mmCIF file of C-alpha atoms and ligand atoms in Angstrom:
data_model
loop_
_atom_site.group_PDB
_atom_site.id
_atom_site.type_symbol
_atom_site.label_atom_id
_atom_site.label_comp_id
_atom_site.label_asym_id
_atom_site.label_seq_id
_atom_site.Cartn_x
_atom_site.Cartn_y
_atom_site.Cartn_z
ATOM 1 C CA UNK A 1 -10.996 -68.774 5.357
ATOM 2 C CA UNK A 2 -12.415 -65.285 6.633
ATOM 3 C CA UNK A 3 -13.306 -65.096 9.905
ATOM 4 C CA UNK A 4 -17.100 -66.660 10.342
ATOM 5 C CA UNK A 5 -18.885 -62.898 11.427
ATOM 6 C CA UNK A 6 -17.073 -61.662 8.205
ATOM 7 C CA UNK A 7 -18.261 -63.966 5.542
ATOM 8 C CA UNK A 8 -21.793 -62.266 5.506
ATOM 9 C CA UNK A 9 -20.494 -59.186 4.537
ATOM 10 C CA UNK A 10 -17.457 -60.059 2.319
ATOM 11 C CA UNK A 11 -20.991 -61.817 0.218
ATOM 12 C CA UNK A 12 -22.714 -58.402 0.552
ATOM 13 C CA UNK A 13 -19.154 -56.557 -1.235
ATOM 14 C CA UNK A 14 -19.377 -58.773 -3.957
ATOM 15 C CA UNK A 15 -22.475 -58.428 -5.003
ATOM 16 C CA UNK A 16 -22.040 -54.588 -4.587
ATOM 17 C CA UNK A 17 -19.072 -55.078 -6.977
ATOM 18 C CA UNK A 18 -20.820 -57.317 -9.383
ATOM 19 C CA UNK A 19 -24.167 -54.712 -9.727
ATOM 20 C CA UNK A 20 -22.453 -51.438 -9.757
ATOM 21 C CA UNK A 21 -20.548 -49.298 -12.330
ATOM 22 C CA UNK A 22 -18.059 -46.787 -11.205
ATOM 23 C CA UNK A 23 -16.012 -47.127 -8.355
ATOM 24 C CA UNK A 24 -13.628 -44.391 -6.137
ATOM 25 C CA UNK A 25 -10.830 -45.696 -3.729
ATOM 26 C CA UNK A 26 -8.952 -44.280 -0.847
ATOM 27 C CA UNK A 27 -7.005 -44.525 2.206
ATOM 28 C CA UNK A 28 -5.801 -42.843 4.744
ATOM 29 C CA UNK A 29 -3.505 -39.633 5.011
ATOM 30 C CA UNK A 30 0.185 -41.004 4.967
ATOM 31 C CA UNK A 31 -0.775 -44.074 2.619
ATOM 32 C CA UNK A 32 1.412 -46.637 3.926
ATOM 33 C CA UNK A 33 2.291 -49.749 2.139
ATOM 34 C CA UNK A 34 -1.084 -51.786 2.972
ATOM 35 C CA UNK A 35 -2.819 -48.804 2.005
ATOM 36 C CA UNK A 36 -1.266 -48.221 -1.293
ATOM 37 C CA UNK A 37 -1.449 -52.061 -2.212
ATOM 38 C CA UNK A 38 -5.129 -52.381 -1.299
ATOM 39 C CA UNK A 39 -5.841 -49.658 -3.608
ATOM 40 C CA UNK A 40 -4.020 -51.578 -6.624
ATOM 41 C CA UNK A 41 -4.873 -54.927 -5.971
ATOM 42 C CA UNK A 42 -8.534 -53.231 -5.680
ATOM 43 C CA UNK A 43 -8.378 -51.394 -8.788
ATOM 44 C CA UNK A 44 -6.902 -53.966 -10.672
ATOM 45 C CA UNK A 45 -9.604 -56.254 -10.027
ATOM 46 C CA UNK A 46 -12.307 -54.118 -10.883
ATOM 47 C CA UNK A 47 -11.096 -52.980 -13.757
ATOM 48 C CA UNK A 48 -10.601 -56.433 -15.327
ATOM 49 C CA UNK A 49 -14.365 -56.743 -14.183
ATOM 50 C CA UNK A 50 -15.237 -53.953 -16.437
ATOM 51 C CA UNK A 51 -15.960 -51.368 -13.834
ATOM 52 C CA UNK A 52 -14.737 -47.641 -14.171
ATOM 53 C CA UNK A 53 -12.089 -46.850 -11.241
ATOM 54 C CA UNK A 54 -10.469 -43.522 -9.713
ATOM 55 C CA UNK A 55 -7.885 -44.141 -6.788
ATOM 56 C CA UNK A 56 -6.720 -40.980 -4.867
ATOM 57 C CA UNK A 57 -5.592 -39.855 -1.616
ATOM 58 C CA UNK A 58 -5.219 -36.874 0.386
ATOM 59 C CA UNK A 59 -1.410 -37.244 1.003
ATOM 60 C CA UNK A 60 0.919 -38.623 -1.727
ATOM 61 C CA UNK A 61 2.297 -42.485 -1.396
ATOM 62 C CA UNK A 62 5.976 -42.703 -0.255
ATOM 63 C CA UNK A 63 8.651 -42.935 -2.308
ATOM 64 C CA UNK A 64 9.921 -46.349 -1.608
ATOM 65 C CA UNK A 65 6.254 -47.662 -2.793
ATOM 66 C CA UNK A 66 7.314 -46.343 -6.853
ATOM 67 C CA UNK A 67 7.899 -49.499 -7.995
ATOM 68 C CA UNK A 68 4.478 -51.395 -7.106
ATOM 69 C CA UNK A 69 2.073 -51.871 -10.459
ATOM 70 C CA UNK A 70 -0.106 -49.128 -11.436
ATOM 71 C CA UNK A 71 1.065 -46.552 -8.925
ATOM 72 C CA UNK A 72 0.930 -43.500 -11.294
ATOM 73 C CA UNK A 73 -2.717 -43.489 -11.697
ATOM 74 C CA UNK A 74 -3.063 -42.861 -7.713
ATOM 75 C CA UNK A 75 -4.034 -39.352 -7.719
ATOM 76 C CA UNK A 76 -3.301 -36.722 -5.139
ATOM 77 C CA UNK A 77 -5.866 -34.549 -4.189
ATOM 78 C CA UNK A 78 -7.493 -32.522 -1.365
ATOM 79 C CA UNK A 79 -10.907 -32.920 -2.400
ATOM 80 C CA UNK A 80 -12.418 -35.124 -5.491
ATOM 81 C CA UNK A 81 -15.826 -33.354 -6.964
ATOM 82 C CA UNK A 82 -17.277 -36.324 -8.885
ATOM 83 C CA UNK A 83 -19.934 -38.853 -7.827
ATOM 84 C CA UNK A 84 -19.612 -42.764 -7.915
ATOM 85 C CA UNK A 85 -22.212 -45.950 -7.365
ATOM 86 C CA UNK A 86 -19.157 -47.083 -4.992
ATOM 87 C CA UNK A 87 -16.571 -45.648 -2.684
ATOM 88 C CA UNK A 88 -14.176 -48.238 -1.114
ATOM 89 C CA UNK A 89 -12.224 -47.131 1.753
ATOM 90 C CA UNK A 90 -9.461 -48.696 3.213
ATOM 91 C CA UNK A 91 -8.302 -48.420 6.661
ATOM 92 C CA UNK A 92 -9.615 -45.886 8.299
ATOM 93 C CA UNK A 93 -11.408 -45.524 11.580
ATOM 94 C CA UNK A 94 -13.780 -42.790 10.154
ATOM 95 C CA UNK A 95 -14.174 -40.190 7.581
ATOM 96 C CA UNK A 96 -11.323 -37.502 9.014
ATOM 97 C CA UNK A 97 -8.950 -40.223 8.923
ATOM 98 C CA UNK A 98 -8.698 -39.862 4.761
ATOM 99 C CA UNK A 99 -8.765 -36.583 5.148
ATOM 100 C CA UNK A 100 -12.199 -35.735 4.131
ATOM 101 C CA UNK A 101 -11.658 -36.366 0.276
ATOM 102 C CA UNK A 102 -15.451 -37.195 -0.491
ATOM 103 C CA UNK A 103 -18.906 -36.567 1.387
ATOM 104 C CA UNK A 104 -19.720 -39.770 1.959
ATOM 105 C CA UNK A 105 -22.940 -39.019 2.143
ATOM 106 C CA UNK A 106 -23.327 -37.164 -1.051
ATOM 107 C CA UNK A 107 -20.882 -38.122 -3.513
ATOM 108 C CA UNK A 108 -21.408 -42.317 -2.908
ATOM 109 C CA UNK A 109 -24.496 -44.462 -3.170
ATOM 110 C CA UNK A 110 -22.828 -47.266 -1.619
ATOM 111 C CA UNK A 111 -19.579 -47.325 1.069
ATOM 112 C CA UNK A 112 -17.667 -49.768 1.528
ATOM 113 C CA UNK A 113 -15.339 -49.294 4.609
ATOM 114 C CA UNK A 114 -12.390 -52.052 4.872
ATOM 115 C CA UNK A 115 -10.273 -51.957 7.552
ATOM 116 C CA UNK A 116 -8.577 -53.959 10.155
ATOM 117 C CA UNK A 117 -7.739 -51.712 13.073
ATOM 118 C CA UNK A 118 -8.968 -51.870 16.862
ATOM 119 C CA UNK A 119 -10.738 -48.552 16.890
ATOM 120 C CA UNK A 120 -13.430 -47.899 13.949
ATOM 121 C CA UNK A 121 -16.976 -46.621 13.538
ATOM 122 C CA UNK A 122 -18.565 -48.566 11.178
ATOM 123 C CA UNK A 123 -19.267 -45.723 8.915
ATOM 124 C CA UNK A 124 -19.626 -47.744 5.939
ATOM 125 C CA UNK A 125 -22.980 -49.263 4.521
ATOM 126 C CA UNK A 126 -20.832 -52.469 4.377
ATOM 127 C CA UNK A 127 -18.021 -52.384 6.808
ATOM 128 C CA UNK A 128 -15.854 -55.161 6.368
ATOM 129 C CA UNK A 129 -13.048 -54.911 10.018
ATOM 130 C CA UNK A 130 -11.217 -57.575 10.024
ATOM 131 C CA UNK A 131 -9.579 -57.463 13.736
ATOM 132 C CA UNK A 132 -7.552 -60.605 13.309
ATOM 133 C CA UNK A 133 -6.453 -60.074 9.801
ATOM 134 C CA UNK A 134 -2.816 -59.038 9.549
ATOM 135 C CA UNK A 135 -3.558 -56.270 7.063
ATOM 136 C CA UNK A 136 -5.858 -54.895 4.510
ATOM 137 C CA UNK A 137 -4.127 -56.876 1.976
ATOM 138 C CA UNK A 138 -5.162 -59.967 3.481
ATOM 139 C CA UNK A 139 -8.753 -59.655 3.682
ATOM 140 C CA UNK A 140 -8.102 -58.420 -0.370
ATOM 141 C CA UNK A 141 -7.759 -61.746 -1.061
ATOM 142 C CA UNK A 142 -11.489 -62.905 0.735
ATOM 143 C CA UNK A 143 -12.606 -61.047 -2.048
ATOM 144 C CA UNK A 144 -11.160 -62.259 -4.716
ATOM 145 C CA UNK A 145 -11.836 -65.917 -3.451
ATOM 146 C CA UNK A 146 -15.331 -65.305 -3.223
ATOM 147 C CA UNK A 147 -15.305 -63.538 -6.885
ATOM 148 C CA UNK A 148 -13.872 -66.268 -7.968
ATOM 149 C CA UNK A 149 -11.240 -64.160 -9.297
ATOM 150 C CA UNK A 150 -7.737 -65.968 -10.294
ATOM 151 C CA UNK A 151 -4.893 -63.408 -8.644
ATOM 152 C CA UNK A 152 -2.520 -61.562 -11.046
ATOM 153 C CA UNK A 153 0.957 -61.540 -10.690
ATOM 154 C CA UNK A 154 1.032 -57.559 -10.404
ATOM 155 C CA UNK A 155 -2.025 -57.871 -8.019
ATOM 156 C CA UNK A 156 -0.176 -60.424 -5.744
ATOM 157 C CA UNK A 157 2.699 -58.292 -6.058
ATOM 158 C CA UNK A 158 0.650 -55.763 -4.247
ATOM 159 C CA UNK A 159 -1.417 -58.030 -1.702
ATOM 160 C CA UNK A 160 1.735 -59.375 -0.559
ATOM 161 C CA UNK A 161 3.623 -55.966 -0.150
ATOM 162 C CA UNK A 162 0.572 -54.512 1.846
ATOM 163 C CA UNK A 163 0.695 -57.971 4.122
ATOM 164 C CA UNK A 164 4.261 -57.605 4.441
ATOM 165 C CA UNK A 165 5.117 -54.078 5.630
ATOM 166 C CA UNK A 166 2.041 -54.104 8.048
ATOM 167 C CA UNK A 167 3.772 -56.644 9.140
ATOM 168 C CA UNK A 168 6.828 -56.043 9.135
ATOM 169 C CA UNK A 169 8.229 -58.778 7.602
ATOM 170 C CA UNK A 170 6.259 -61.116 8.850
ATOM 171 C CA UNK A 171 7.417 -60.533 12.620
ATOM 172 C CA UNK A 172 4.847 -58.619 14.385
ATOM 173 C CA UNK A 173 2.412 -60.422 16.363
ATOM 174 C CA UNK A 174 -0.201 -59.773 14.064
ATOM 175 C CA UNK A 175 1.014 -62.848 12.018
ATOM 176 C CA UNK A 176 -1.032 -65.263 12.351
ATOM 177 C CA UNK A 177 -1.455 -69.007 10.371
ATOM 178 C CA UNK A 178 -4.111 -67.876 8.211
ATOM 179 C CA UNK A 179 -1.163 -64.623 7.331
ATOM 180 C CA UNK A 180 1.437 -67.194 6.323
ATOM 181 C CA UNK A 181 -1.013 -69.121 4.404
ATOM 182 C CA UNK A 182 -2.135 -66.815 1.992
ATOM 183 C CA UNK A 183 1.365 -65.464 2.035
ATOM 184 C CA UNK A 184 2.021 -68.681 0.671
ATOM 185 C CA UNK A 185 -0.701 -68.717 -2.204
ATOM 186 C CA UNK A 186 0.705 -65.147 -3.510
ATOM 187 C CA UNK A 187 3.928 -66.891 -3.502
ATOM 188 C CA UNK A 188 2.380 -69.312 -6.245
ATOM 189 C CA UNK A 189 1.450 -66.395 -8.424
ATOM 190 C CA UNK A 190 5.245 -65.479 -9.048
ATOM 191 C CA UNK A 191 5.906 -63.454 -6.443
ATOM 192 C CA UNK A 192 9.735 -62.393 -6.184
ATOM 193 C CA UNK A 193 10.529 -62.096 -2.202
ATOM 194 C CA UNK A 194 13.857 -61.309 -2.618
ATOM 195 C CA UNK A 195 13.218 -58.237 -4.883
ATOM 196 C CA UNK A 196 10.430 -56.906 -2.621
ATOM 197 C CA UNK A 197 12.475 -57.157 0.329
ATOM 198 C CA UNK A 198 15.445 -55.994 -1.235
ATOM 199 C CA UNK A 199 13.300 -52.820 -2.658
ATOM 200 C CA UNK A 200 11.530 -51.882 0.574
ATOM 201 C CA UNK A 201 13.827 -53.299 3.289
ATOM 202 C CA UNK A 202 17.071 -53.601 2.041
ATOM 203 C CA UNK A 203 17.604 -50.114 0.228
ATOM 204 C CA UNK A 204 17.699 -46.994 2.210
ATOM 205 C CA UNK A 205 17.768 -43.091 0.311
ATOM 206 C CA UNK A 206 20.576 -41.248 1.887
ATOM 207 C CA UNK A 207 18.310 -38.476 2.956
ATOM 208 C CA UNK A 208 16.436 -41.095 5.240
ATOM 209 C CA UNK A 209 19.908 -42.145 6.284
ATOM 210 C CA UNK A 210 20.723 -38.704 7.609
ATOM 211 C CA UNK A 211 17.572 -38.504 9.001
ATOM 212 C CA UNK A 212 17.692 -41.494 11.161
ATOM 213 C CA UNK A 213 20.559 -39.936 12.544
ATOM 214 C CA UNK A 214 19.791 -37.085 13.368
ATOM 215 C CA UNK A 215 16.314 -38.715 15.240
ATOM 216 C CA UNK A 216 18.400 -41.245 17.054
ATOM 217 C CA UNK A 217 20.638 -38.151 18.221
ATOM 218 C CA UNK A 218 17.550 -37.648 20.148
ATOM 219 C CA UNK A 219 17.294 -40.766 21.804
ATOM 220 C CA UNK A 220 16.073 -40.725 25.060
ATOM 221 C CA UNK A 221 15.289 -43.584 27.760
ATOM 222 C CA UNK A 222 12.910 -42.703 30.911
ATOM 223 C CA UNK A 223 10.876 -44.432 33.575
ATOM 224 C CA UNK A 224 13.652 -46.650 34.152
ATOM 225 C CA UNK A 225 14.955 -47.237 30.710
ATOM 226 C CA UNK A 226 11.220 -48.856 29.615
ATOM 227 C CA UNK A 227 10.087 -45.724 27.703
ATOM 228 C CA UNK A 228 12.261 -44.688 24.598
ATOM 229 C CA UNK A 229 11.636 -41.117 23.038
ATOM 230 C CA UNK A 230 12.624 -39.856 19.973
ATOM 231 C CA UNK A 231 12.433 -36.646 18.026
ATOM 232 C CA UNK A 232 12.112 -34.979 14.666
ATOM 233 C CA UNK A 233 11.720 -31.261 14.111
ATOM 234 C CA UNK A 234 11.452 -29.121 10.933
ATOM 235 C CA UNK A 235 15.049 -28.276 11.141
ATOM 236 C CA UNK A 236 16.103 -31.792 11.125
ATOM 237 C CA UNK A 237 14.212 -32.616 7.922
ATOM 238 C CA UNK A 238 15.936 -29.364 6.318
ATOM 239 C CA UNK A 239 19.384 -30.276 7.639
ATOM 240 C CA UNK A 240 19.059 -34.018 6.079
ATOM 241 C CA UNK A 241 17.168 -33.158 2.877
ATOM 242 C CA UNK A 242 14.228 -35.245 3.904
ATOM 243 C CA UNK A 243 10.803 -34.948 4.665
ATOM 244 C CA UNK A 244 7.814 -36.676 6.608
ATOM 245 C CA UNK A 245 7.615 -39.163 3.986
ATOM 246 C CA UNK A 246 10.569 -40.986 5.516
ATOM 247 C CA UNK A 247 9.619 -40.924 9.040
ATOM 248 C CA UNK A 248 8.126 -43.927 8.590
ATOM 249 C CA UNK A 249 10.539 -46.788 10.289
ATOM 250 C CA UNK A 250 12.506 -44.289 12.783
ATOM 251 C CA UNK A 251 9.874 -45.190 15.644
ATOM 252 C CA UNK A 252 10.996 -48.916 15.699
ATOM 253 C CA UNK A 253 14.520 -47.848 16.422
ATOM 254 C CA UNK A 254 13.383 -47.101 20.031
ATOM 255 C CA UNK A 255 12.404 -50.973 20.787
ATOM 256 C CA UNK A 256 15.631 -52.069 19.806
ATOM 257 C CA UNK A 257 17.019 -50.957 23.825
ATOM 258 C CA UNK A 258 16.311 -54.416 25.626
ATOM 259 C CA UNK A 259 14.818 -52.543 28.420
ATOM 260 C CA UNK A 260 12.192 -50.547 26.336
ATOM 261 C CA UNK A 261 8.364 -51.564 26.502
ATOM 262 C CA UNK A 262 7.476 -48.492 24.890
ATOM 263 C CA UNK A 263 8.759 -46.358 22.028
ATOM 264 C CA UNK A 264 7.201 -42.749 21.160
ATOM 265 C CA UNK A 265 8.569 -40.366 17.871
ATOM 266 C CA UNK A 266 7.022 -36.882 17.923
ATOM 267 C CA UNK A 267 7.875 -35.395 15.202
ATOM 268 C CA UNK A 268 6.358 -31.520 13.805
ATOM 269 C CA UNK A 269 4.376 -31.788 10.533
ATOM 270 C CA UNK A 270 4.509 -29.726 7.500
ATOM 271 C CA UNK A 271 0.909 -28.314 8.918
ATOM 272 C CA UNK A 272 1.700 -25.547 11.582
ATOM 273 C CA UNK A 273 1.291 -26.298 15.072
ATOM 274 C CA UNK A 274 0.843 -29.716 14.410
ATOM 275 C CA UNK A 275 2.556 -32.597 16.047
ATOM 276 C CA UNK A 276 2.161 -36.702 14.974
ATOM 277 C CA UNK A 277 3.182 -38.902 17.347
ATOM 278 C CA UNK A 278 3.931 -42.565 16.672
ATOM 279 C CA UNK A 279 3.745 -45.143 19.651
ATOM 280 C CA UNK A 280 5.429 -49.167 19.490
ATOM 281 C CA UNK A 281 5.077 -51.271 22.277
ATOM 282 C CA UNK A 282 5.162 -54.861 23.404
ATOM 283 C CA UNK A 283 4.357 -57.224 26.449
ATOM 284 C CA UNK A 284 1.492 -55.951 28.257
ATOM 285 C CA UNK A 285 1.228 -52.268 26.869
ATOM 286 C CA UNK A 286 -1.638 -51.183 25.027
ATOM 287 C CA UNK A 287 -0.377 -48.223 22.920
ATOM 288 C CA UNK A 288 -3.561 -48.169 21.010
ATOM 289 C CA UNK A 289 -5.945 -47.077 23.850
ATOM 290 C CA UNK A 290 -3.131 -44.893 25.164
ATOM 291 C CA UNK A 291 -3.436 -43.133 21.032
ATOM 292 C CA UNK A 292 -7.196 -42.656 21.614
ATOM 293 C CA UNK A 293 -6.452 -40.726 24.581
ATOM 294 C CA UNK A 294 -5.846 -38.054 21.814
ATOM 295 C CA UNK A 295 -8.289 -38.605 19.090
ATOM 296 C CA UNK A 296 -6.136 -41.354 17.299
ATOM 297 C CA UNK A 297 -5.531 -45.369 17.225
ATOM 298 C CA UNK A 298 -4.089 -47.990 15.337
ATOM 299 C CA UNK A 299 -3.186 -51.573 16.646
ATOM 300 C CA UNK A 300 -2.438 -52.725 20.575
ATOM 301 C CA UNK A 301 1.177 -52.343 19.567
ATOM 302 C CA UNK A 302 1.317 -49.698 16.808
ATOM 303 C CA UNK A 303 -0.500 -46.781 17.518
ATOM 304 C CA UNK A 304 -0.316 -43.219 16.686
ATOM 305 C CA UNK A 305 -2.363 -39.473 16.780
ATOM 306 C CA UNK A 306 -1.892 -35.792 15.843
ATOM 307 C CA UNK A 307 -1.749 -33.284 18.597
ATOM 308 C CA UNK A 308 -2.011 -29.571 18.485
ATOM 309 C CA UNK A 309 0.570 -27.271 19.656
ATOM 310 C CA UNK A 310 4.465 -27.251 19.908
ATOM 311 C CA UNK A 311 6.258 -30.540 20.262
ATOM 312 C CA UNK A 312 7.375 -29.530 23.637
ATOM 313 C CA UNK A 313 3.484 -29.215 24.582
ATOM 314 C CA UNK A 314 2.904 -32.680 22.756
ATOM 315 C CA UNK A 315 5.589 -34.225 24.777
ATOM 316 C CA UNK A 316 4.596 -32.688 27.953
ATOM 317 C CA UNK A 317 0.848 -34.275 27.296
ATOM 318 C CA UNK A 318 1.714 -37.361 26.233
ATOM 319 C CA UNK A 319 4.673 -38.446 28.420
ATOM 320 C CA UNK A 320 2.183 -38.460 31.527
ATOM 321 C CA UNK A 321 -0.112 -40.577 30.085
ATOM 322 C CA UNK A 322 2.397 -42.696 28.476
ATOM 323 C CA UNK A 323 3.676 -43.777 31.978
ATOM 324 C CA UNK A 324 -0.262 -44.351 33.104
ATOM 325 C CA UNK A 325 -0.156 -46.858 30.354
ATOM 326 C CA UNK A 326 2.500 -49.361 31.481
ATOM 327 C CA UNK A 327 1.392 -49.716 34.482
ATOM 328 C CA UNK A 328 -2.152 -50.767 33.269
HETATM 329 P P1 5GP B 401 2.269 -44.829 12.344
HETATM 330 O O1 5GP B 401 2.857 -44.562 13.676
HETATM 331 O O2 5GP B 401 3.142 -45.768 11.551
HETATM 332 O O3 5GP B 401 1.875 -43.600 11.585
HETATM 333 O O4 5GP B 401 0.902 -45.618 12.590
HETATM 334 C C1 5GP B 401 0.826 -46.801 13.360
HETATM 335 C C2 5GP B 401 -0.607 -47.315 13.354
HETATM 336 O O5 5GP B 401 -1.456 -46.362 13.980
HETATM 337 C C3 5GP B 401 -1.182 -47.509 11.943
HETATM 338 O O6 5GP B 401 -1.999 -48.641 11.962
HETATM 339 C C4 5GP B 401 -1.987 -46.266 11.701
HETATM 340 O O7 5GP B 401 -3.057 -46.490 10.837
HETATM 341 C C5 5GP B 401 -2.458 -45.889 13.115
HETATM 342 N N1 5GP B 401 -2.511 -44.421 13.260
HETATM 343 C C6 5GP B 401 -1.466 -43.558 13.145
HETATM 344 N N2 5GP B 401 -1.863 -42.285 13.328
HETATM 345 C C7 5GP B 401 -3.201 -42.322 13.545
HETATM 346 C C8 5GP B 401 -4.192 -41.300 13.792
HETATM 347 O O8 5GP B 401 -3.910 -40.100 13.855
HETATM 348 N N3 5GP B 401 -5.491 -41.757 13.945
HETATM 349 C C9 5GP B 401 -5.827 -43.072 13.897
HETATM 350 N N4 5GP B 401 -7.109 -43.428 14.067
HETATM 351 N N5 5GP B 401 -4.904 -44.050 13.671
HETATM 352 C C10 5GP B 401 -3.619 -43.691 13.512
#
């Protein structure tokens, strides 16, 4: 069951589904798994309600997210020039967040905004943020319900791949009963566990082999061993034959030293002068409010932003703050 403050709205998304034609989906920049699988369980859905769909992002999907049903027709693109009766768009605080791919204002009648994360701004007409729900994936399935909509295997395929890599694996603390539970219905649908994991967890490329060790090479414990810092610069993506797309795990590394409360990658960007830096925590620290600091956000314990300058200057601004916030 959705959350009781959500049920109002989830109503309001289906009949916005049910009345309208033509429909445009995104996420936001690095599409993660959740992302991506939102956007095909979405599409999927609407499509077998009759309704005209275009899916596209401002960054391309990772690699290691190939395999999931219907990926090709996710389209990469820096700006999209049509009009729609619908946009749907999935986890992002606001607009910059997917990179800016439509005017909301001009290019949909309707916006639905679906996310899940602490920090948002309710730019949607219907905003659907979901603050105990795992994932996107998961409040996917609200919809459906409510539709009445049986679930396809290819569509749980997704749903459950979006639940369980914002998850990761089902660890984090955002799994909750309610997380397990509709885990369990996609399960009944035919999904094959063993060949997700296997696919997304249990496979590596050798490029993001190399790369992991060259960012652990960087490995650095301060404030008493509680922070852990890593690093990736544009060199070390050229020397290992990788590229941002496979950043995406190296963070977690840092919160396997016992001692560690706190894990930070900075890592430089394709985009000059630009800097993302991923934050992991647990216990007491609240790496989301410590992202917001510097325009970004995410989850208490998975947080991130993109900071301006040199990664020297990135570290230098963060690190400060970054010892603030385990004291608070
Ligand atoms: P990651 O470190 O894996 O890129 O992101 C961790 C979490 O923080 C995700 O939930 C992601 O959506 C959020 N996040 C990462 N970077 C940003 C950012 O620049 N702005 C905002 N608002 N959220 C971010």
């Amino acid at each position: 069951m959705p959350p009781k403050q959500n049920r109002k709205v989830i109503r309001a998304i289906c009949r916005a589904i049910q009345k309208n034609r033509t429909f445009f989906l995104t996420g936001h920049k690095k599409p993660d798994g959740d992302t991506v699988a939102s956007e095909l369980a979405m599409a999927s859905l609407l499509k077998r309600l009759g309704k005209k769909v275009d899916i596209a992002n401002a960054e391309p999907a990772p690699d290691y997210l190939s395999f999931l049903p219907g990926i090709q027709k996710i389209k990469t693109a820096k700006k999209v020039d049509r009009c729609y009766d619908v946009a749907m768009i999935f986890e992002c605080s606001d607009t910059e967040r997917m990179g800016n791919i439509l005017d909301i204002r001009k290019q949909a009648k309707t916006v639905i905004n679906i996310d899940h994360h602490l920090k948002h701004s309710f730019f949607g007409h219907l905003n659907l943020i979901g603050l105990t729900s795992s994932s996107n994936s998961e409040q996917l399935y609200y919809i459906y319900d409510a539709l009445k909509m049986p679930i396809l295997k290819e569509e749980a395929t997704c749903l459950y791949v979006g639940m369980m890599t914002d998850t990761g694996r089902f660890q984090y603390s955002n799994t909750n009963p309610e997380t397990l539970w509709i885990a369990s219905k996609l399960l009944e649908k035919g999904v094959e566990v063993h060949t997700l994991c296997e696919k997304i967890y249990g496979t590596k490329t050798f490029s993001s082999l190399k790369l992991l060790s060259r960012a652990l090479l960087s490995l650095h414990l301060i404030e008493k061993d509680q922070i852990a810092t890593l690093q990736i610069t544009k060199d070390d993506y050229k020397l290992a034959g990788s590229n941002e797309e496979e950043t995406e795990d190296i963070v977690n590394q840092g919160l396997l030293v016992p001692s560690t409360l706190m894990a930070i990658l900075f890592r430089e960007t394709e985009t000059e002068n630009t800097v993302k830096v991923s934050f992991r925590s647990r216990r007491h620290v609240n790496v989301c409010a410590l992202a917001e600091r510097f325009g970004g956000g995410g989850h208490k314990y998975a947080s991130g932003c993109e900071i301006s300058g040199s990664l020297q200057n990135a570290m230098q601004s963060v690190l400060p703050q970054a010892r603030k916030a385990l004291k608070n």
